[in-house]
Coordinates of C-alpha atoms in Angstrom, one line a residue:
X16 CA 25.1 -19.2 -41.7
X17 CA 24.0 -19.6 -45.3
X18 CA 21.4 -21.7 -47.1
X19 CA 21.0 -23.3 -50.5
X20 CA 17.2 -23.9 -51.1
X21 CA 14.9 -23.0 -54.0
X22 CA 16.1 -20.0 -56.0
X23 CA 14.8 -16.7 -54.7
X24 CA 14.7 -13.4 -56.5
X25 CA 16.5 -10.7 -54.6
X26 CA 13.6 -8.3 -54.8
X27 CA 11.6 -10.6 -52.5
X28 CA 14.2 -10.4 -49.7
X29 CA 13.0 -7.2 -48.3
X30 CA 9.5 -7.0 -49.7
X31 CA 7.8 -7.9 -46.5
X32 CA 9.6 -5.4 -44.2
X33 CA 6.7 -3.3 -43.0
X34 CA 8.9 -1.2 -40.8
X35 CA 10.3 1.3 -43.2
X36 CA 7.4 3.8 -43.4
X37 CA 6.7 3.7 -39.7
X38 CA 10.4 3.9 -38.8
X39 CA 10.9 7.0 -41.0
X40 CA 8.0 8.8 -39.3
X41 CA 9.2 7.9 -35.8
X42 CA 12.7 9.0 -36.6
X43 CA 11.5 12.4 -37.7
X44 CA 9.2 12.9 -34.7
X45 CA 11.9 11.8 -32.2
X46 CA 14.9 13.7 -33.5
X47 CA 16.7 15.4 -30.7
X48 CA 19.7 17.6 -30.3
X49 CA 21.9 14.6 -29.3
X50 CA 20.5 12.2 -31.9
X51 CA 23.1 9.8 -33.3
X52 CA 23.0 7.7 -36.5
X53 CA 25.6 5.0 -37.1
X54 CA 25.8 3.1 -40.3
X55 CA 28.3 0.2 -40.8
X56 CA 28.7 -2.2 -43.7
X57 CA 30.5 -5.5 -44.3
X58 CA 31.4 -7.3 -47.4
X59 CA 32.9 -10.8 -47.2
X60 CA 33.8 -13.5 -49.7
X61 CA 34.5 -17.1 -48.8
X62 CA 35.6 -20.2 -50.7
X63 CA 34.3 -23.4 -49.1
X64 CA 35.4 -26.9 -49.9
X65 CA 33.0 -29.5 -48.6
X66 CA 33.4 -33.3 -48.4
X67 CA 30.3 -35.3 -47.5
X68 CA 30.1 -39.0 -46.5
X69 CA 26.4 -40.0 -46.5
X70 CA 25.3 -43.5 -45.5
X71 CA 22.3 -43.2 -47.8
X72 CA 23.8 -41.4 -50.8
X73 CA 27.5 -42.2 -50.7
X74 CA 30.5 -39.8 -50.8
X75 CA 30.6 -36.5 -52.8
X76 CA 32.2 -33.1 -52.6
X77 CA 31.3 -29.4 -53.4
X78 CA 33.2 -26.2 -53.9
X79 CA 31.2 -23.1 -53.1
X80 CA 31.9 -19.4 -53.5
X81 CA 29.9 -17.4 -51.0
X82 CA 29.6 -13.5 -51.2
X83 CA 27.9 -11.8 -48.2
X84 CA 27.3 -8.0 -48.1
X85 CA 25.6 -6.6 -45.1
X86 CA 24.4 -3.2 -43.7
X87 CA 23.7 -2.2 -40.1
X88 CA 22.0 1.1 -39.2
X89 CA 21.6 2.2 -35.6
X90 CA 19.8 5.4 -34.5
X91 CA 19.7 6.7 -31.0
X92 CA 18.1 9.9 -29.5
X93 CA 16.7 10.8 -26.1
X94 CA 13.4 9.0 -26.7
X95 CA 14.1 6.6 -29.5
X96 CA 16.5 3.6 -30.2
X97 CA 16.3 1.8 -33.5
X98 CA 18.4 -0.9 -35.2
X99 CA 18.1 -2.4 -38.7
X100 CA 20.3 -5.1 -40.1
X101 CA 20.2 -6.5 -43.6
X102 CA 22.2 -9.2 -45.3
X103 CA 22.4 -10.8 -48.8
X104 CA 24.0 -14.2 -49.4
X105 CA 25.0 -15.1 -52.9
X106 CA 26.2 -18.7 -53.5
X107 CA 27.8 -20.3 -56.5
X108 CA 28.2 -24.0 -56.0
X109 CA 30.0 -26.5 -58.3
X110 CA 30.5 -30.2 -58.2
X111 CA 31.0 -32.9 -60.9
X112 CA 27.3 -33.2 -61.8
X113 CA 25.7 -29.8 -60.9
X114 CA 26.4 -26.1 -60.9
X115 CA 23.9 -23.6 -59.5
X116 CA 23.6 -20.0 -58.1
X117 CA 21.3 -18.7 -55.4
X118 CA 20.8 -15.4 -53.8
X119 CA 19.0 -14.9 -50.5
X120 CA 18.2 -12.0 -48.2
X121 CA 17.7 -11.7 -44.5
X122 CA 16.9 -8.8 -42.2
X123 CA 16.1 -8.0 -38.6
X124 CA 15.0 -4.8 -36.9
X125 CA 14.1 -3.5 -33.4
X126 CA 12.8 -0.1 -32.3
X127 CA 11.9 1.4 -28.9
X128 CA 10.2 4.8 -28.7
X129 CA 9.4 6.3 -25.3
X130 CA 7.9 9.8 -25.9
X131 CA 6.8 10.1 -22.2
X132 CA 9.5 8.1 -20.5
X133 CA 8.2 4.9 -19.0
X134 CA 4.6 6.1 -19.0
X135 CA 4.2 5.1 -22.6
X136 CA 6.7 3.0 -24.6
X137 CA 6.2 1.7 -28.1
X138 CA 8.2 -1.3 -29.3
X139 CA 8.6 -3.0 -32.7
X140 CA 10.8 -6.0 -33.7
X141 CA 11.0 -8.6 -36.4
X142 CA 13.1 -10.6 -38.8
X143 CA 13.2 -12.4 -42.0
X144 CA 15.5 -15.5 -41.7
X145 CA 16.0 -19.1 -42.7
X146 CA 15.5 -21.5 -39.8
X147 CA 15.7 -25.2 -39.2
X148 CA 12.2 -26.6 -39.3
X149 CA 12.8 -30.2 -38.1
X150 CA 13.8 -31.1 -34.6
X151 CA 16.0 -34.0 -35.8
X152 CA 18.2 -31.6 -37.8
X153 CA 19.1 -29.3 -35.0
X154 CA 22.7 -27.9 -35.2
X155 CA 23.3 -29.6 -38.6
X156 CA 21.2 -27.5 -41.0
X157 CA 22.6 -24.4 -42.6
X158 CA 23.1 -23.0 -46.1
X159 CA 25.6 -25.7 -46.9
X160 CA 24.3 -28.8 -45.1
X161 CA 20.7 -30.0 -45.2
X162 CA 19.5 -26.8 -46.8
X163 CA 16.1 -28.5 -47.6
X164 CA 15.4 -28.7 -43.9
X165 CA 15.3 -24.8 -43.6
X166 CA 12.2 -22.7 -43.9
X167 CA 12.1 -19.1 -44.9
X168 CA 10.5 -17.4 -41.8
X169 CA 9.1 -13.9 -41.2
X170 CA 8.1 -12.5 -37.8
X171 CA 6.9 -9.1 -36.7
X172 CA 5.9 -7.9 -33.3
X173 CA 4.4 -4.5 -32.4
X174 CA 3.6 -3.5 -28.8
X175 CA 2.9 -0.8 -26.3
X176 CA 3.6 -0.8 -22.6
X177 CA 3.1 1.5 -19.6
X178 CA 4.6 1.6 -16.2
X179 CA 3.4 3.3 -13.0
X180 CA 6.5 3.2 -10.7
X181 CA 6.0 6.2 -8.5
X182 CA 2.7 5.4 -6.7
X183 CA 2.8 5.5 -2.9
X184 CA 0.1 2.8 -2.6
X185 CA -0.4 1.2 -6.0
X186 CA 2.1 0.5 -8.8
X187 CA 1.8 -1.5 -11.9
X188 CA 2.7 -2.3 -15.5
X189 CA 0.6 -3.1 -18.6
X190 CA 1.4 -4.4 -22.1
X191 CA -0.5 -5.0 -25.3
X192 CA 1.0 -6.5 -28.4
X193 CA 0.3 -7.9 -31.8
X194 CA 2.6 -10.4 -33.6
X195 CA 2.5 -12.4 -36.8
X196 CA 4.6 -15.3 -37.8
X197 CA 4.7 -16.9 -41.2
X198 CA 7.0 -19.5 -42.9
X199 CA 7.2 -20.9 -46.4
X200 CA 6.9 -24.6 -47.0
X201 CA 10.1 -26.5 -47.4
X202 CA 11.0 -29.8 -48.9
X203 CA 10.8 -31.8 -45.7
X204 CA 7.8 -30.3 -44.0
X205 CA 5.2 -32.2 -46.0
X206 CA 3.6 -29.0 -47.4
X207 CA 3.1 -27.3 -44.0
X208 CA 3.7 -23.6 -43.5
X209 CA 3.2 -21.4 -40.4
X210 CA 0.8 -18.5 -40.7
X211 CA -0.4 -17.2 -37.3
X212 CA -1.4 -14.0 -35.7
X213 CA -1.3 -13.5 -31.9
X214 CA -2.9 -10.8 -29.8
X215 CA -1.7 -10.5 -26.2
X216 CA -2.7 -8.3 -23.3
X217 CA -1.1 -8.5 -19.8
X218 CA -0.9 -6.5 -16.6
X219 CA 0.5 -6.4 -13.1
X220 CA -0.6 -4.4 -10.1
X221 CA 1.2 -4.4 -6.7
X222 CA 1.6 -2.3 -3.6
X223 CA 3.7 0.9 -3.4
X224 CA 6.4 1.9 -0.8
X225 CA 3.8 3.2 1.7
X226 CA 2.5 -0.3 2.3
X227 CA 3.9 -1.8 5.4
X228 CA 1.5 -4.4 6.7
X229 CA -0.3 -5.4 3.5
X230 CA 1.9 -6.6 0.6
X231 CA 0.0 -7.7 -2.4
X232 CA 0.4 -8.5 -6.1
X233 CA -2.2 -9.3 -8.9
X234 CA -1.3 -10.2 -12.5
X235 CA -3.1 -11.5 -15.5
X236 CA -2.7 -12.2 -19.2
X237 CA -4.8 -13.1 -22.3
X238 CA -3.5 -14.5 -25.6
X239 CA -5.3 -15.4 -28.8
X240 CA -3.4 -17.1 -31.6
X241 CA -5.3 -17.3 -34.9
X242 CA -4.0 -20.4 -36.6
X243 CA -4.6 -20.0 -40.3
X244 CA -4.4 -23.7 -41.1
X245 CA -7.8 -25.1 -42.0
X246 CA -9.5 -26.8 -39.1
X247 CA -6.9 -25.9 -36.5
X248 CA -9.0 -23.3 -34.6
X249 CA -7.8 -20.3 -32.5
X250 CA -5.5 -21.1 -29.6
X251 CA -6.7 -19.1 -26.6
X252 CA -4.9 -18.8 -23.2
X253 CA -5.7 -16.8 -20.1
X254 CA -3.9 -16.7 -16.8
X255 CA -4.4 -14.9 -13.5
X256 CA -2.7 -15.1 -10.1
X257 CA -2.4 -13.0 -7.0
X258 CA -1.4 -13.1 -3.3
X259 CA -1.9 -11.0 -0.2
X260 CA 0.6 -11.0 2.7
X261 CA -0.8 -9.7 6.0
X262 CA 2.1 -9.0 8.4
X263 CA 1.6 -9.9 12.0
X264 CA 5.1 -10.0 13.5
X265 CA 8.3 -8.3 12.3
X266 CA 9.3 -10.2 9.1
X267 CA 6.4 -12.7 9.3
X268 CA 3.1 -12.6 7.4
X269 CA 0.0 -14.7 6.7
X270 CA -0.3 -15.3 3.0
X271 CA -3.5 -16.1 1.0
X272 CA -3.0 -16.9 -2.7
X273 CA -5.0 -18.0 -5.8
X274 CA -4.4 -18.8 -9.5
X275 CA -6.5 -19.3 -12.6
X276 CA -5.6 -20.9 -15.9
X277 CA -7.6 -21.6 -19.0
X278 CA -6.5 -23.0 -22.4
X279 CA -8.9 -23.5 -25.3
X280 CA -8.9 -24.4 -29.0
X281 CA -11.9 -22.8 -30.5
X282 CA -14.0 -23.7 -33.6
X283 CA -13.3 -27.4 -33.2
X284 CA -15.9 -30.2 -32.7
X285 CA -13.6 -32.8 -31.3
X286 CA -12.6 -33.2 -27.6
X287 CA -9.5 -31.0 -28.2
X288 CA -11.9 -28.0 -28.3
X289 CA -12.7 -28.4 -24.6
X290 CA -11.5 -25.7 -22.2
X291 CA -8.9 -26.9 -19.8
X292 CA -9.7 -24.8 -16.7
X293 CA -7.6 -25.1 -13.6
X294 CA -7.9 -23.0 -10.4
X295 CA -6.0 -23.2 -7.1
X296 CA -6.2 -21.3 -3.8
X297 CA -4.4 -21.6 -0.5
X298 CA -2.9 -20.1 2.6
X299 CA 0.4 -20.2 4.4
X300 CA 3.3 -18.1 5.8
X301 CA 5.8 -15.7 4.3
X302 CA 9.2 -14.7 5.7
X303 CA 10.2 -11.3 4.2
X304 CA 13.4 -9.3 4.9
X305 CA 13.0 -6.8 2.0
X306 CA 11.0 -6.5 -1.3
X307 CA 13.6 -8.7 -3.1
X308 CA 14.3 -11.1 -0.2
X309 CA 11.4 -13.3 0.8
X310 CA 10.1 -16.9 0.8
X311 CA 6.5 -18.1 1.0
X312 CA 5.2 -21.6 1.7
X313 CA 1.4 -22.3 1.3
X314 CA -1.0 -25.3 1.5
X315 CA -3.3 -25.3 -1.6
X316 CA -6.2 -27.1 -3.1
X317 CA -7.3 -27.4 -6.7
X318 CA -10.5 -26.8 -8.6
X319 CA -10.4 -28.4 -12.1
X320 CA -12.7 -29.5 -14.9
X321 CA -10.6 -32.7 -15.0
X322 CA -11.8 -35.1 -12.3
X323 CA -8.3 -36.5 -11.7
X324 CA -7.0 -33.0 -10.9
X325 CA -10.0 -31.7 -8.9
X326 CA -9.8 -31.2 -5.1
X327 CA -6.1 -32.2 -5.0
X328 CA -3.8 -30.8 -2.2
X329 CA -0.3 -29.6 -2.8
X330 CA 2.4 -27.4 -1.3
X331 CA 3.3 -24.2 -3.1
X332 CA 6.6 -22.3 -2.8
X333 CA 7.4 -18.7 -3.9
X334 CA 11.0 -17.5 -3.5
X335 CA 12.9 -14.4 -4.4
X336 CA 16.2 -13.8 -2.7
X337 CA 18.9 -11.4 -3.9
X338 CA 22.1 -12.6 -2.2
X339 CA 23.8 -9.4 -3.3
X340 CA 23.7 -6.7 -6.0
X341 CA 25.5 -9.2 -8.2
X342 CA 23.1 -12.1 -7.7
X343 CA 19.4 -12.5 -8.4
X344 CA 17.4 -15.7 -7.5
X345 CA 13.7 -16.3 -8.1
X346 CA 11.8 -19.6 -8.1
X347 CA 8.3 -21.1 -7.7
X348 CA 6.8 -24.5 -7.3
X349 CA 3.1 -25.5 -7.6
X350 CA 0.6 -27.3 -9.7
X351 CA -1.2 -26.8 -13.0
X352 CA -3.5 -28.9 -15.1
X353 CA -0.7 -31.0 -16.5
X354 CA 0.7 -31.8 -13.0
X355 CA 3.5 -30.5 -10.8
X356 CA 5.1 -27.3 -12.2
X357 CA 8.1 -25.2 -11.4
X358 CA 10.0 -22.1 -12.6
X359 CA 13.3 -20.4 -11.8
X360 CA 15.6 -17.6 -12.9
X361 CA 19.1 -17.2 -11.5
X362 CA 21.7 -14.6 -12.6
X363 CA 25.2 -13.7 -11.4
X364 CA 27.4 -11.0 -12.6
X365 CA 31.0 -10.0 -11.7
X366 CA 33.7 -8.2 -13.5
X367 CA 34.9 -11.1 -15.6
X368 CA 32.1 -13.7 -15.2
X369 CA 28.4 -13.7 -16.0
X370 CA 26.0 -16.6 -15.6
X371 CA 22.3 -17.0 -16.4
X372 CA 19.9 -19.8 -15.8
X373 CA 16.2 -20.0 -16.6
X374 CA 13.6 -22.8 -16.3
X375 CA 10.0 -22.5 -17.5
X376 CA 7.0 -24.6 -18.1
X377 CA 4.3 -23.3 -20.3
X378 CA 1.4 -24.2 -22.7
X379 CA 2.4 -22.7 -26.1
X380 CA 3.2 -23.4 -29.8
X381 CA 5.9 -22.7 -32.3
X382 CA 4.5 -19.4 -33.5
X383 CA 4.4 -18.0 -29.9
X384 CA 7.9 -19.1 -29.3
X385 CA 9.2 -17.4 -32.5
X386 CA 7.3 -14.2 -31.8
X387 CA 8.6 -13.9 -28.2
X388 CA 12.2 -15.3 -28.3
X389 CA 13.9 -15.7 -25.0
X390 CA 17.1 -13.7 -24.3
X391 CA 19.5 -15.0 -21.6
X392 CA 22.5 -13.6 -23.5
X393 CA 25.7 -13.3 -21.4
X394 CA 27.7 -11.4 -24.0
X395 CA 27.1 -7.9 -25.5
X396 CA 28.4 -7.6 -29.0
X397 CA 28.6 -4.8 -31.6
X398 CA 25.7 -4.9 -34.1
X399 CA 28.1 -5.4 -37.0
X400 CA 29.8 -8.4 -35.5
X401 CA 28.7 -11.5 -33.6
X402 CA 32.2 -12.9 -33.3
X403 CA 32.8 -13.6 -29.6
X404 CA 36.2 -12.0 -29.7
X405 CA 34.6 -8.6 -30.2
X406 CA 32.1 -9.0 -27.4
X407 CA 32.3 -8.1 -23.7
X408 CA 30.7 -8.8 -20.3
X409 CA 28.2 -6.2 -19.1
X410 CA 28.9 -4.7 -15.7
X411 CA 25.5 -5.2 -14.1
X412 CA 22.6 -7.6 -14.1
X413 CA 20.3 -4.9 -15.5
X414 CA 22.6 -3.8 -18.4
X415 CA 20.7 -2.1 -21.3
X416 CA 22.6 -2.3 -24.6
X417 CA 23.1 0.9 -26.6
X418 CA 21.6 1.3 -30.0
X419 CA 24.8 -0.1 -31.6
X420 CA 25.0 -3.1 -29.3
X421 CA 23.0 -6.3 -28.8
X422 CA 22.9 -9.3 -26.5
X423 CA 24.1 -12.4 -28.3
X424 CA 22.9 -15.9 -27.5
X425 CA 25.6 -18.7 -27.5
X426 CA 22.9 -21.3 -27.9
X427 CA 19.5 -21.6 -29.6
X428 CA 16.3 -23.5 -28.9
X429 CA 15.2 -26.5 -31.0
X430 CA 11.8 -25.9 -32.5
X431 CA 9.6 -28.2 -34.7
X432 CA 7.7 -26.1 -37.3
X433 CA 4.1 -27.2 -36.9
X434 CA 1.0 -25.8 -35.2
X435 CA 0.7 -28.4 -32.4
X436 CA -0.2 -27.1 -28.9
X437 CA 2.5 -28.3 -26.6
X438 CA 3.4 -28.3 -22.9
X439 CA 7.0 -27.1 -23.1
X440 CA 9.4 -27.6 -20.2
X441 CA 12.7 -26.0 -20.9
X442 CA 15.9 -24.9 -19.2
X443 CA 18.7 -22.7 -20.4
X444 CA 22.1 -22.2 -18.6
X445 CA 24.8 -20.0 -20.0
X446 CA 28.2 -18.9 -18.7
X447 CA 30.3 -16.1 -20.1
X448 CA 33.9 -15.4 -19.1
X449 CA 36.1 -12.6 -20.4
X450 CA 39.6 -11.8 -19.0
X451 CA 42.9 -10.9 -20.5
X452 CA 43.3 -12.9 -23.8
X453 CA 40.4 -15.4 -23.3
X454 CA 36.7 -15.0 -24.0
X455 CA 34.8 -18.2 -23.2
X456 CA 31.1 -19.1 -23.5
X457 CA 29.5 -22.3 -22.3
X458 CA 25.9 -23.5 -22.5
X459 CA 23.6 -26.3 -21.5
X460 CA 20.0 -26.6 -22.6
X461 CA 17.1 -29.0 -22.1
X462 CA 13.6 -29.0 -23.6
X463 CA 10.7 -31.4 -23.5
X464 CA 7.7 -30.8 -25.9
X465 CA 4.6 -32.8 -25.1
X466 CA 2.0 -32.3 -27.9
X467 CA -1.5 -32.1 -26.5
X468 CA -3.2 -32.7 -29.8
X469 CA -1.0 -35.7 -30.7
X470 CA 0.7 -38.7 -29.1
X471 CA 4.2 -37.3 -29.5
X472 CA 6.9 -36.3 -27.0
X473 CA 10.2 -34.7 -28.2
X474 CA 13.2 -34.1 -25.9
X475 CA 16.4 -32.2 -26.7
X476 CA 19.6 -32.2 -24.6
X477 CA 22.3 -29.9 -25.9
X478 CA 25.7 -28.6 -24.6
X479 CA 28.1 -26.2 -26.3
X480 CA 31.2 -24.1 -25.8
X481 CA 32.8 -21.3 -27.8
X482 CA 36.2 -19.8 -27.3
X483 CA 38.2 -16.9 -28.6
X484 CA 41.9 -16.6 -27.7
X485 CA 43.8 -13.4 -28.7
X486 CA 47.1 -14.6 -30.0
X487 CA 48.2 -11.0 -30.6
X488 CA 46.8 -7.6 -31.1
X489 CA 45.3 -8.5 -34.5
X490 CA 45.1 -12.3 -34.5
X491 CA 42.4 -14.5 -32.9
X492 CA 42.1 -18.2 -32.5
X493 CA 38.4 -19.3 -32.6
X494 CA 36.8 -22.6 -31.6
X495 CA 33.4 -23.9 -30.9
X496 CA 31.9 -27.4 -30.2
X497 CA 28.1 -28.1 -30.0
X498 CA 26.4 -31.4 -29.3
X499 CA 22.7 -32.3 -29.2
X500 CA 20.8 -35.5 -28.5
X501 CA 17.2 -35.5 -29.8
X502 CA 14.7 -38.2 -29.1
X503 CA 11.1 -38.6 -30.2
X504 CA 8.6 -41.0 -28.6
X505 CA 5.2 -41.9 -30.1
X506 CA 3.0 -44.9 -30.4
X507 CA 1.4 -43.8 -33.6
X508 CA 4.1 -41.6 -35.3
X509 CA 7.8 -42.0 -35.9
X510 CA 10.0 -42.7 -32.9
X511 CA 13.8 -42.5 -32.9
X512 CA 17.0 -40.8 -31.7
X513 CA 19.6 -38.6 -33.2
X514 CA 23.1 -37.5 -32.0
X515 CA 24.2 -34.2 -33.7
X516 CA 27.6 -32.6 -33.7
X517 CA 28.9 -29.2 -35.0
X518 CA 32.5 -28.1 -34.4
X519 CA 34.6 -25.3 -35.8
X520 CA 38.3 -24.4 -35.4
X521 CA 39.6 -21.2 -37.1
X522 CA 41.9 -18.3 -37.1
X523 CA 41.4 -14.7 -38.2
X524 CA 43.8 -11.7 -38.6
X525 CA 42.9 -8.1 -39.0
X526 CA 45.0 -5.8 -41.2
X527 CA 44.4 -2.1 -40.4
X528 CA 40.9 -1.2 -39.2
X529 CA 38.9 -2.6 -42.1
X530 CA 40.3 -5.8 -43.5
X531 CA 40.1 -9.3 -41.9
X532 CA 41.1 -12.7 -43.3
X533 CA 40.1 -16.0 -41.9
X534 CA 40.6 -19.8 -42.3
X535 CA 38.3 -22.3 -40.7
X536 CA 37.8 -26.1 -40.4
X537 CA 34.3 -27.3 -39.8
X538 CA 33.0 -30.7 -38.8
X539 CA 29.3 -31.6 -38.9
X540 CA 27.9 -35.1 -38.0
X541 CA 24.5 -36.6 -37.7
X542 CA 23.8 -40.2 -36.6
X543 CA 20.8 -42.1 -35.5
X544 CA 17.4 -43.5 -36.6
X545 CA 15.2 -40.4 -36.0
X546 CA 12.9 -39.7 -39.0
X547 CA 11.6 -36.1 -38.5
X548 CA 8.0 -36.1 -37.3
X549 CA 5.5 -34.6 -39.6
X550 CA 7.9 -34.6 -42.5
X551 CA 8.9 -36.9 -45.3
X552 CA 12.4 -37.6 -44.3
X553 CA 15.7 -36.1 -43.2
X554 CA 16.9 -34.5 -46.4
X555 CA 19.3 -35.3 -49.2
X556 CA 22.2 -36.1 -46.7
X557 CA 19.9 -38.5 -44.8
X558 CA 19.9 -39.4 -41.1
X559 CA 23.5 -40.5 -41.0
X560 CA 26.3 -38.4 -42.6
X561 CA 29.5 -36.6 -41.9
X562 CA 30.4 -33.2 -43.5
X563 CA 33.9 -31.8 -43.4
X564 CA 34.7 -28.3 -44.7
X565 CA 37.6 -26.0 -45.3
X566 CA 36.9 -22.3 -45.6
X567 CA 39.1 -19.4 -46.6
X568 CA 37.6 -15.9 -46.5
X569 CA 38.2 -12.2 -46.4
X570 CA 36.0 -9.4 -44.9
X571 CA 36.0 -5.7 -45.4
X572 CA 34.3 -3.4 -42.9
X573 CA 33.1 0.1 -43.6
X574 CA 32.2 2.4 -40.6

């Protein structure tokens, strides 16, 4: 996906990649007898004819030459796995009134160093990319369409973790991390740019294998997000929860449980600076067959700073049930300061089919979501290609990709680039199927973002499918269709709705091991009355447009 925005000098593309010095030092110290370094490179050129019908600006066409070189480097030893990917995009666009050239750079990296196995693990990850910054332009913003809705975004995350998995009576995990997220202002974001740092500490302690009659678990976390925008204040969150199961007869146990949650915006003098504290505690019964097969039901009461939530009674449910080695199910139901709450994770894996479903409710903001992206990928792909035809289904629920592999999402979350604190309720369902000549991926996603600082609620429903059919040994038919409905409701800000479509049909053929040619048809459509919240509009193409493209390209791969 490529962008045309303000012209960028190529030297800035990689100027903010802080990994190089640290990565070189780690590589030297972690070199082992079986270390492996793989470097691959791609160079592609495409000619794109684009015909746009805009309700606001009429009909016009473009012809664009796109040149895209990329490099991938993967290193793997006994203690270290590292991956770095870099890409340049050069565009030359012509139409009747305007000719222009742009060159942009993107990169991503990840590293995992375990000098003492699981006792001490260091992680690093980050990226420089161009991302859609307005919720209403979800699926319809790329380098060719609505480029002014994209924001150049940089994120880095550095962390350390430890695991105690062999204790007879006590086991646990602990993590600490630092992340920074920054984005440049774009034409539609009304001068707003992300610039946040987040510090996070979390831990979990639980019983070991020797425990028979007392099963327990205690966990907690603390996050501080320093929001650099003037007057925003630090966003501080803390959470703690725990339970104790006292077994009294075979598989039955008495459970006592408690939770604590606090969210605060510091350095503010208005009512938004108040701490939202919420506690709950209760008791009930647990039926347990094994460590990963149990259900608990409790009666609980609340203790809250908010009078309407104080001394409320509710039923809590905690479920974990592995139906087999191929299926994992976990779910919970309870109450938090914003009302009833639930969470779930369901996974299934077989030889040809893999499914993954997740549902979460959390108090967060865009910077935290960018720094900790979710990964429910059902396909594993080579690092030098994200085409679904080259991907495969992993053979277990706990598959760990090699250094030259990565999980690939067939869907993405819709984020609004601002610093609002939101209650986000989101679900993500993905299906992957790979058998014989057919590779098929399908997705369904829902998100609801309720801004606590503003009167604004944004909902996104999206569905998508992607298909690769192997016509022959060297020829693939590729197709994808994605649809999203975005609504925004507010009494004081813009309200509206948008229906967005993005569909591609193409064919590619490989000659030898290195050369591939492709031809694609692309259809993009946006319709509705949603004016992007916090911005100054919907871009040059407007809120209602249709974009049709024809692409002819060639790719050379070096490995």
